Amino acid sequence: MQLTKQEQKMLDGAEGHAVQKSMEILTALGDIYGAKSLIKVGSVQVAGVSYNNLGDAGLEFLNELAKDGKVRVLTTLNPAGMDLENWFQLGISQEFAEKQNLVIDAFQRMGILVSCTCTPYLIGNLPLYGEHVAWSESSAVTFANSVIGAKTNKEGGPSALAAAFVGKTPCYGLHLNENRVSDIHVQVKAELIKLSDWGALGYAIGKKAENKISYITGIKTADLDELKSFCASIVTYGAKPLFYIKGITPASEQQKKPKETVTIEQIDIENAYENINDEITSIELVCVGCPHCSINEIAKVAELLDGKKVVNETEFWVATSRTIKMLADKRGYTKVIEAAGAKFACDTCMAVAPLKGRFKSLATTSAKGCFYSRQNNMKTKMGSIEECVQAAVTGKWTS
Ligand code: F3S
C-alpha cells in the first residue's frame, strides 16, 4: 500500500504508540485486501464495548492504547454490557459493573463520545451521502451504506479504533464504487404488515442472497424503524452490509437490475418466522429495541403499556440510547413505561449484556435479537410491538 510521508512517519512511531499500532493494523489490512492507499474518514463507530465480550485481555489492550491514543474524528461507541447508570436495577453484578466502567473509562481517555448505541445515526453521528466512514456495528454499517449512502466496510473493533486514531482507513471493499454494484435482484412479492415482518424479510433475503448485494424491488414504502430493523436482520442472516430498495434508498435508481433474480413470496416470510420462533409459551424477558429504539418506537410502547402492569415473572426491557431516553423523559413516555414495571436498558442490549443463564426465553421485535439470544441459550419469539407488550403483561406468548 502506498503511504504518504506523514503516514510513513506515523508507522515509524513519530506520533506515539497508539498511532503506530493503529498504522500497523491498517497497513496489514490494506495489504491483505489489496488497498492502494488510506482514505480519510468522517467518523468512526467502535464495537467491542461490552466487558462481557472483551474480558480482561480486551481491557488491557484498550488501556495500553489509551496511554497516548487520542481519536482524530468523531467517534461513538456501540452498546456496552450494562446500563451505565441503572445497571443495578437490570440485575448486573457489582463486579461486572466495575470492569465495564474501566472499559468505558479507557474509551473516554481516548476522546471517544460515550454514546453506547447501535443507532449512532439517531443521535448525531450522521454521515453525509457518499462520505467515507469506518463503522463496526453490523446493523449500523448496513444502515450507513444502504439508507444513508455513506461508504464503510464492516470494521472489527480494533480496526475501527485504529481508523479513529489515524483518521483514515484502507481504501478497499465498499469504499470503492465498483464494489457497490448490486449483484442479485430480489423481487419481493410478500406483504409486510408489522415491524417484525421486516426482520423476517431480512432473514429470507439474507438466506437467498448469500453474501451478495441485493437490488430489491416490490417494496412501496418503508419508514425509519422498518429500515433499521431490516438492516440488522439482512446482514445477520447472510447478505452484504449494503442493499438497494428501488425507489426508497439512495442511488437505487442508478443500479442496473442484476441478471440473477430470486423472489420472496409470503411463504418465505412465514418460513422465516418458523425458523426464528421456538416452541415456547412462557416468556421471561421481553426486549424491544434491537437496533436501539427510536423515539417513535418508545412512544408506541408507552401507548400500549399505559395503565397496564408487567407480570412479576417477566422482565420488560426497552433498549435505547441515553440520548433518545432523554427525549422520552421529556415527552412523558418514561413515566408511563416505568409505572407499568418495564425498565429502560440504556447503553446496552440483550445481546451484549451478561444474560447467559439468567433468562430461558425471550420475546422481541427483532430477528437479529433472536439470533444472538439463542447464543445466550434463550428460546425466542419474534413479533410486533403489540405482541411483545402482550407477552410482558401476561408472561405468555399467545399468538
Ligand atoms: Fe444493537 Fe444489540 Fe441489536 S447492538 S442491533 S441492540 S444486538
Short mmCIF file of C-alpha atoms and ligand atoms in Angstrom, two decimals:
data_model
loop_
_atom_site.label_atom_id
_atom_site.label_comp_id
_atom_site.label_asym_id
_atom_site.label_seq_id
_atom_site.Cartn_x
_atom_site.Cartn_y
_atom_site.Cartn_z
CA MET A 1 0.00 0.00 0.00
CA GLN A 2 1.26 3.45 -0.91
CA LEU A 3 1.82 5.61 2.17
CA THR A 4 2.31 9.37 2.26
CA LYS A 5 5.38 10.73 4.08
CA GLN A 6 3.18 11.63 7.02
CA GLU A 7 1.62 8.15 7.16
CA GLN A 8 5.07 6.53 6.98
CA LYS A 9 6.18 8.66 9.94
CA MET A 10 3.12 7.51 11.87
CA LEU A 11 4.01 3.91 11.08
CA ASP A 12 7.59 4.54 12.23
CA GLY A 13 6.33 5.73 15.61
CA ALA A 14 6.77 9.50 15.28
CA GLU A 15 3.28 10.12 16.68
CA GLY A 16 3.35 7.68 19.56
CA HIS A 17 2.49 4.13 20.41
CA ALA A 18 -1.29 4.09 19.72
CA VAL A 19 -0.88 5.70 16.32
CA GLN A 20 1.98 3.35 15.42
CA LYS A 21 -0.06 0.27 16.47
CA SER A 22 -3.02 1.63 14.53
CA MET A 23 -0.95 2.13 11.40
CA GLU A 24 0.34 -1.44 11.73
CA ILE A 25 -3.27 -2.70 11.85
CA LEU A 26 -4.40 -0.50 8.93
CA THR A 27 -1.45 -1.31 6.67
CA ALA A 28 -1.77 -5.03 7.38
CA LEU A 29 -5.48 -4.88 6.47
CA GLY A 30 -4.74 -2.79 3.41
CA ASP A 31 -2.13 -5.29 2.21
CA ILE A 32 -4.44 -8.26 2.78
CA TYR A 33 -7.33 -6.67 0.86
CA GLY A 34 -5.24 -5.02 -1.86
CA ALA A 35 -5.89 -1.38 -0.88
CA LYS A 36 -3.72 1.11 -2.77
CA SER A 37 -3.89 3.84 -0.14
CA LEU A 38 -5.56 5.11 3.00
CA ILE A 39 -8.55 7.46 2.76
CA LYS A 40 -9.85 9.99 5.28
CA VAL A 41 -12.94 9.03 7.28
CA GLY A 42 -15.58 11.45 8.58
CA SER A 43 -16.48 9.39 11.63
CA VAL A 44 -15.89 6.11 13.42
CA GLN A 45 -18.22 3.82 15.33
CA VAL A 46 -16.50 1.34 17.62
CA ALA A 47 -17.98 -2.04 18.55
CA GLY A 48 -16.49 -4.37 21.15
CA VAL A 49 -17.50 -2.28 24.16
CA SER A 50 -19.08 -4.87 26.44
CA TYR A 51 -16.78 -6.30 29.10
CA ASN A 52 -18.74 -9.50 28.55
CA ASN A 53 -17.06 -9.83 25.14
CA LEU A 54 -13.76 -8.08 25.86
CA GLY A 55 -12.73 -9.75 29.11
CA ASP A 56 -9.53 -8.72 30.89
CA ALA A 57 -7.37 -9.18 27.80
CA GLY A 58 -9.53 -6.69 25.88
CA LEU A 59 -9.48 -4.25 28.77
CA GLU A 60 -5.69 -4.45 28.92
CA PHE A 61 -5.46 -3.81 25.14
CA LEU A 62 -7.65 -0.70 25.50
CA ASN A 63 -5.71 0.63 28.49
CA GLU A 64 -2.48 0.26 26.57
CA LEU A 65 -3.87 2.28 23.63
CA ALA A 66 -5.43 4.87 25.96
CA LYS A 67 -1.98 5.79 27.33
CA ASP A 68 -1.29 8.09 24.37
CA GLY A 69 -4.11 7.42 21.89
CA LYS A 70 -6.48 10.26 21.00
CA VAL A 71 -9.16 9.99 18.33
CA ARG A 72 -8.93 12.43 15.41
CA VAL A 73 -12.53 12.23 14.17
CA LEU A 74 -15.99 11.98 15.71
CA THR A 75 -16.02 8.54 17.33
CA THR A 76 -19.00 6.92 19.02
CA LEU A 77 -19.44 3.64 20.87
CA ASN A 78 -21.62 0.59 20.38
CA PRO A 79 -23.72 -0.69 23.34
CA ALA A 80 -21.86 -1.71 26.49
CA GLY A 81 -22.61 -4.69 28.72
CA MET A 82 -24.85 -2.68 31.03
CA ASP A 83 -26.86 0.48 31.53
CA LEU A 84 -24.09 2.79 32.72
CA GLU A 85 -26.37 4.45 35.28
CA ASN A 86 -29.04 1.89 36.19
CA TRP A 87 -27.03 -1.31 35.95
CA PHE A 88 -28.10 -2.46 39.40
CA GLN A 89 -31.83 -2.34 38.50
CA LEU A 90 -31.10 -4.52 35.48
CA GLY A 91 -29.53 -7.18 37.69
CA ILE A 92 -25.90 -6.57 36.75
CA SER A 93 -23.33 -7.55 39.40
CA GLN A 94 -21.07 -5.05 41.15
CA GLU A 95 -18.03 -6.95 39.88
CA PHE A 96 -19.14 -6.74 36.24
CA ALA A 97 -20.07 -3.06 36.62
CA GLU A 98 -16.60 -2.20 37.94
CA LYS A 99 -14.92 -3.87 34.97
CA GLN A 100 -17.34 -2.32 32.47
CA ASN A 101 -16.67 1.11 33.93
CA LEU A 102 -12.93 0.58 33.46
CA VAL A 103 -13.59 -0.18 29.79
CA ILE A 104 -15.67 2.98 29.41
CA ASP A 105 -13.00 4.98 31.23
CA ALA A 106 -10.37 3.80 28.74
CA PHE A 107 -12.55 4.84 25.78
CA GLN A 108 -13.22 8.19 27.41
CA ARG A 109 -9.49 8.87 27.83
CA MET A 110 -9.15 8.30 24.08
CA GLY A 111 -11.60 11.15 23.46
CA ILE A 112 -14.46 8.89 22.33
CA LEU A 113 -18.05 10.02 22.95
CA VAL A 114 -19.61 7.60 25.43
CA SER A 115 -22.77 7.26 23.40
CA CYS A 116 -23.13 3.45 23.63
CA THR A 117 -25.66 2.87 20.91
CA CYS A 118 -26.01 0.85 17.72
CA THR A 119 -28.09 3.67 16.19
CA PRO A 120 -25.46 6.45 16.19
CA TYR A 121 -27.23 7.99 13.20
CA LEU A 122 -30.17 8.85 15.52
CA ILE A 123 -28.02 10.79 17.97
CA GLY A 124 -25.75 12.94 15.85
CA ASN A 125 -23.22 10.62 14.21
CA LEU A 126 -24.91 11.03 10.85
CA PRO A 127 -22.60 10.83 7.83
CA LEU A 128 -23.27 12.56 4.54
CA TYR A 129 -24.22 10.72 1.37
CA GLY A 130 -21.02 9.40 -0.20
CA GLU A 131 -18.88 10.12 2.88
CA HIS A 132 -16.26 7.54 3.88
CA VAL A 133 -16.60 6.34 7.47
CA ALA A 134 -15.25 3.41 9.50
CA TRP A 135 -18.07 1.80 11.45
CA SER A 136 -18.13 -1.59 13.04
CA GLU A 137 -21.61 -2.49 14.31
CA SER A 138 -23.13 -4.58 11.52
CA SER A 139 -26.67 -3.11 11.59
CA ALA A 140 -25.28 0.44 11.69
CA VAL A 141 -22.82 -0.34 8.89
CA THR A 142 -25.70 -1.63 6.75
CA PHE A 143 -27.79 1.45 7.57
CA ALA A 144 -24.88 3.78 6.76
CA ASN A 145 -24.17 2.11 3.42
CA SER A 146 -27.73 1.47 2.29
CA VAL A 147 -30.05 4.06 3.83
CA ILE A 148 -27.65 6.99 4.15
CA GLY A 149 -25.43 6.18 1.17
CA ALA A 150 -22.18 6.60 3.14
CA LYS A 151 -19.31 4.18 2.48
CA THR A 152 -17.93 1.79 5.06
CA ASN A 153 -16.67 -1.74 5.41
CA LYS A 154 -17.80 -3.76 8.40
CA GLU A 155 -14.86 -2.97 10.65
CA GLY A 156 -13.76 -5.04 13.59
CA GLY A 157 -13.39 -3.26 16.95
CA PRO A 158 -9.56 -2.89 16.66
CA SER A 159 -9.59 -1.70 13.02
CA ALA A 160 -12.30 0.88 13.81
CA LEU A 161 -10.23 2.15 16.75
CA ALA A 162 -7.16 2.27 14.52
CA ALA A 163 -9.10 4.36 11.98
CA ALA A 164 -10.14 6.73 14.79
CA PHE A 165 -6.51 7.27 15.92
CA VAL A 166 -5.27 7.84 12.37
CA GLY A 167 -8.40 9.46 10.91
CA LYS A 168 -8.10 7.15 7.90
CA THR A 169 -8.93 3.64 6.74
CA PRO A 170 -7.58 1.47 3.90
CA CYS A 171 -9.47 2.10 0.67
CA TYR A 172 -10.87 -1.29 -0.36
CA GLY A 173 -14.17 -3.17 -0.36
CA LEU A 174 -17.26 -0.99 0.00
CA HIS A 175 -15.20 2.22 -0.15
CA LEU A 176 -14.79 1.59 -3.89
CA ASN A 177 -17.72 2.29 -6.22
CA GLU A 178 -17.00 -0.81 -8.31
CA ASN A 179 -17.67 -2.98 -5.25
CA ARG A 180 -21.00 -1.29 -4.52
CA VAL A 181 -22.84 -2.62 -7.54
CA SER A 182 -25.81 -4.87 -6.81
CA ASP A 183 -25.42 -8.45 -7.96
CA ILE A 184 -28.74 -10.08 -7.19
CA HIS A 185 -32.26 -8.89 -7.96
CA VAL A 186 -34.68 -9.67 -5.16
CA GLN A 187 -38.34 -9.40 -6.14
CA VAL A 188 -40.49 -9.03 -3.05
CA LYS A 189 -43.97 -10.40 -3.59
CA ALA A 190 -44.90 -10.57 0.07
CA GLU A 191 -46.94 -8.23 2.22
CA LEU A 192 -45.12 -6.54 5.09
CA ILE A 193 -47.61 -5.62 7.77
CA LYS A 194 -45.85 -5.35 11.13
CA LEU A 195 -42.37 -4.23 12.17
CA SER A 196 -41.09 -7.77 12.73
CA ASP A 197 -42.05 -8.67 9.12
CA TRP A 198 -39.03 -6.58 8.12
CA GLY A 199 -36.84 -8.78 10.30
CA ALA A 200 -38.39 -11.82 8.64
CA LEU A 201 -37.75 -10.27 5.22
CA GLY A 202 -34.11 -9.66 6.16
CA TYR A 203 -33.83 -13.29 7.20
CA ALA A 204 -35.39 -14.51 3.93
CA ILE A 205 -33.21 -12.29 1.72
CA GLY A 206 -30.08 -12.96 3.78
CA LYS A 207 -30.52 -16.69 3.23
CA LYS A 208 -31.18 -16.35 -0.51
CA ALA A 209 -28.73 -13.56 -1.34
CA GLU A 210 -25.81 -15.27 0.42
CA ASN A 211 -23.23 -12.51 0.74
CA LYS A 212 -24.37 -10.68 -2.38
CA ILE A 213 -25.58 -7.09 -2.73
CA SER A 214 -29.35 -7.10 -3.19
CA TYR A 215 -31.29 -4.88 -5.54
CA ILE A 216 -34.77 -5.13 -4.07
CA THR A 217 -37.96 -4.36 -5.94
CA GLY A 218 -41.62 -4.64 -4.96
CA ILE A 219 -41.49 -2.54 -1.78
CA LYS A 220 -43.54 0.65 -1.96
CA THR A 221 -42.91 2.30 1.40
CA ALA A 222 -40.60 1.93 4.38
CA ASP A 223 -40.19 4.04 7.49
CA LEU A 224 -37.04 4.54 9.54
CA ASP A 225 -37.88 1.85 12.12
CA GLU A 226 -38.63 -0.69 9.43
CA LEU A 227 -35.38 0.07 7.63
CA LYS A 228 -33.26 -0.16 10.77
CA SER A 229 -34.85 -3.49 11.66
CA PHE A 230 -34.30 -4.75 8.11
CA CYS A 231 -30.65 -3.61 8.13
CA ALA A 232 -29.99 -5.57 11.33
CA SER A 233 -31.60 -8.72 10.00
CA ILE A 234 -30.33 -8.90 6.41
CA VAL A 235 -26.70 -8.65 7.48
CA THR A 236 -27.12 -11.05 10.41
CA TYR A 237 -28.61 -13.77 8.24
CA GLY A 238 -26.26 -13.65 5.30
CA ALA A 239 -26.15 -10.77 2.85
CA LYS A 240 -23.58 -7.99 2.42
CA PRO A 241 -23.95 -4.83 4.55
CA LEU A 242 -25.30 -2.97 1.51
CA PHE A 243 -28.59 -3.22 -0.36
CA TYR A 244 -30.72 -1.05 -2.59
CA ILE A 245 -34.51 -0.80 -2.43
CA LYS A 246 -35.85 0.59 -5.68
CA GLY A 247 -37.43 3.99 -5.14
CA ILE A 248 -36.58 4.09 -1.44
CA THR A 249 -32.85 4.02 -0.72
CA PRO A 250 -30.42 6.49 -2.30
CA ALA A 251 -28.67 5.52 -5.53
CA SER A 252 -31.16 2.71 -6.16
CA GLU A 253 -32.15 4.36 -9.44
CA GLN A 254 -28.54 4.25 -10.63
CA GLN A 255 -28.35 0.47 -10.22
CA LYS A 256 -28.96 -1.79 -13.20
CA LYS A 257 -31.24 -4.71 -12.47
CA PRO A 258 -28.88 -7.70 -11.94
CA LYS A 259 -29.50 -10.80 -14.08
CA GLU A 260 -29.66 -13.25 -11.19
CA THR A 261 -33.13 -13.00 -9.69
CA VAL A 262 -34.75 -14.52 -6.63
CA THR A 263 -38.29 -13.99 -5.39
CA ILE A 264 -39.51 -13.58 -1.86
CA GLU A 265 -43.07 -14.87 -1.51
CA GLN A 266 -45.35 -14.84 1.53
CA ILE A 267 -44.26 -18.39 2.28
CA ASP A 268 -40.64 -17.20 2.70
CA ILE A 269 -41.78 -14.72 5.34
CA GLU A 270 -43.74 -17.47 7.09
CA ASN A 271 -40.71 -19.79 6.92
CA ALA A 272 -38.54 -17.07 8.44
CA TYR A 273 -40.91 -16.81 11.44
CA GLU A 274 -40.93 -20.58 11.74
CA ASN A 275 -37.14 -20.69 11.86
CA ILE A 276 -36.73 -17.77 14.22
CA ASN A 277 -39.51 -18.75 16.62
CA ASP A 278 -39.17 -21.60 19.11
CA GLU A 279 -41.94 -23.68 20.63
CA ILE A 280 -42.45 -21.80 23.88
CA THR A 281 -45.33 -20.13 25.65
CA SER A 282 -43.83 -18.64 28.87
CA ILE A 283 -41.71 -15.54 28.36
CA GLU A 284 -39.11 -14.50 30.95
CA LEU A 285 -37.63 -11.50 29.12
CA VAL A 286 -39.27 -9.13 26.68
CA CYS A 287 -36.92 -6.77 24.87
CA VAL A 288 -37.86 -4.09 22.39
CA GLY A 289 -35.07 -2.04 20.85
CA CYS A 290 -32.80 -4.07 18.59
CA PRO A 291 -31.46 -1.94 16.99
CA HIS A 292 -31.91 0.63 19.74
CA CYS A 293 -35.41 2.16 19.91
CA SER A 294 -36.25 5.37 18.14
CA ILE A 295 -38.49 7.88 19.93
CA ASN A 296 -41.43 6.66 17.81
CA GLU A 297 -40.99 3.09 19.00
CA ILE A 298 -40.81 4.25 22.61
CA ALA A 299 -43.99 6.27 22.10
CA LYS A 300 -45.70 3.13 20.81
CA VAL A 301 -44.54 1.08 23.81
CA ALA A 302 -45.81 3.80 26.18
CA GLU A 303 -49.19 3.93 24.43
CA LEU A 304 -49.59 0.15 24.66
CA LEU A 305 -48.38 -0.12 28.27
CA ASP A 306 -50.44 2.79 29.59
CA GLY A 307 -52.41 1.63 32.63
CA LYS A 308 -51.11 -1.97 32.40
CA LYS A 309 -48.66 -3.94 34.57
CA VAL A 310 -45.77 -6.17 33.56
CA VAL A 311 -46.20 -9.51 35.38
CA ASN A 312 -43.73 -10.38 38.16
CA GLU A 313 -42.36 -13.44 36.32
CA THR A 314 -41.33 -11.37 33.30
CA GLU A 315 -38.86 -8.52 32.77
CA PHE A 316 -39.50 -5.96 30.07
CA TRP A 317 -36.51 -4.04 28.73
CA VAL A 318 -36.77 -1.06 26.43
CA ALA A 319 -33.29 -0.79 24.90
CA THR A 320 -32.26 2.60 23.60
CA SER A 321 -29.57 5.23 23.67
CA ARG A 322 -29.37 7.56 26.64
CA THR A 323 -30.00 10.50 24.28
CA ILE A 324 -33.28 9.07 22.99
CA LYS A 325 -34.25 8.18 26.58
CA MET A 326 -33.84 11.88 27.46
CA LEU A 327 -36.41 12.71 24.79
CA ALA A 328 -38.68 10.00 26.21
CA ASP A 329 -38.33 11.62 29.66
CA LYS A 330 -39.38 14.99 28.26
CA ARG A 331 -42.36 13.55 26.39
CA GLY A 332 -43.60 11.69 29.50
CA TYR A 333 -43.12 8.23 27.96
CA THR A 334 -40.60 7.16 30.59
CA LYS A 335 -43.09 7.74 33.42
CA VAL A 336 -45.76 5.62 31.74
CA ILE A 337 -43.35 2.81 30.85
CA GLU A 338 -41.77 2.67 34.31
CA ALA A 339 -45.14 2.89 36.06
CA ALA A 340 -46.08 -0.30 34.22
CA GLY A 341 -43.00 -2.00 35.65
CA ALA A 342 -40.93 -2.04 32.44
CA LYS A 343 -37.27 -0.96 32.59
CA PHE A 344 -35.20 1.19 30.31
CA ALA A 345 -31.98 -0.51 29.26
CA CYS A 346 -29.93 2.44 28.04
CA ASP A 347 -26.38 1.99 26.69
CA THR A 348 -26.82 -1.78 26.39
CA CYS A 349 -28.83 -4.56 24.80
CA MET A 350 -29.90 -8.16 25.25
CA ALA A 351 -27.03 -9.44 23.08
CA VAL A 352 -24.10 -7.77 24.81
CA ALA A 353 -25.30 -7.75 28.44
CA PRO A 354 -24.17 -10.76 30.51
CA LEU A 355 -27.50 -12.62 30.29
CA LYS A 356 -26.35 -16.19 29.67
CA GLY A 357 -28.14 -18.48 32.11
CA ARG A 358 -30.34 -15.69 33.52
CA PHE A 359 -33.38 -15.95 31.21
CA LYS A 360 -34.58 -19.01 29.38
CA SER A 361 -36.98 -17.30 26.98
CA LEU A 362 -37.19 -14.04 25.08
CA ALA A 363 -39.85 -12.16 23.14
CA THR A 364 -38.68 -9.38 20.86
CA THR A 365 -39.45 -7.48 17.68
CA SER A 366 -36.01 -8.26 16.30
CA ALA A 367 -34.76 -11.09 14.10
CA LYS A 368 -31.19 -10.14 14.99
CA GLY A 369 -32.08 -10.12 18.68
CA CYS A 370 -33.34 -13.69 18.35
CA PHE A 371 -30.14 -14.81 16.61
CA TYR A 372 -27.88 -13.53 19.39
CA SER A 373 -30.18 -14.50 22.24
CA ARG A 374 -30.12 -18.10 21.05
CA GLN A 375 -26.35 -17.92 21.51
CA ASN A 376 -27.15 -16.94 25.10
CA ASN A 377 -29.16 -20.18 25.37
CA MET A 378 -32.57 -18.50 25.20
CA LYS A 379 -35.59 -19.75 23.30
CA THR A 380 -37.03 -16.98 21.19
CA LYS A 381 -40.24 -15.48 19.84
CA MET A 382 -40.37 -12.62 17.35
CA GLY A 383 -43.43 -10.46 16.80
CA SER A 384 -44.87 -6.97 16.71
CA ILE A 385 -44.52 -4.39 19.50
CA GLU A 386 -48.16 -5.19 20.36
CA GLU A 387 -47.36 -8.91 20.73
CA CYS A 388 -44.29 -8.12 22.84
CA VAL A 389 -46.26 -5.87 25.18
CA GLN A 390 -48.93 -8.53 25.44
CA ALA A 391 -46.22 -11.07 26.40
CA ALA A 392 -44.92 -8.68 29.07
CA VAL A 393 -48.30 -8.13 30.72
CA THR A 394 -49.33 -11.80 30.62
CA GLY A 395 -45.97 -13.61 30.78
CA LYS A 396 -47.15 -15.68 27.82
CA TRP A 397 -46.76 -15.67 24.05
CA THR A 398 -50.27 -16.01 22.78
CA SER A 399 -50.27 -15.54 19.02
FE1 F3S B 1 -28.00 -3.20 18.58
FE2 F3S B 1 -27.62 -5.11 20.29
FE3 F3S B 1 -29.36 -5.40 18.38
S1 F3S B 1 -26.05 -3.90 19.37
S2 F3S B 1 -28.57 -4.21 16.70
S3 F3S B 1 -29.48 -3.92 20.05
S4 F3S B 1 -27.98 -6.97 19.11
#
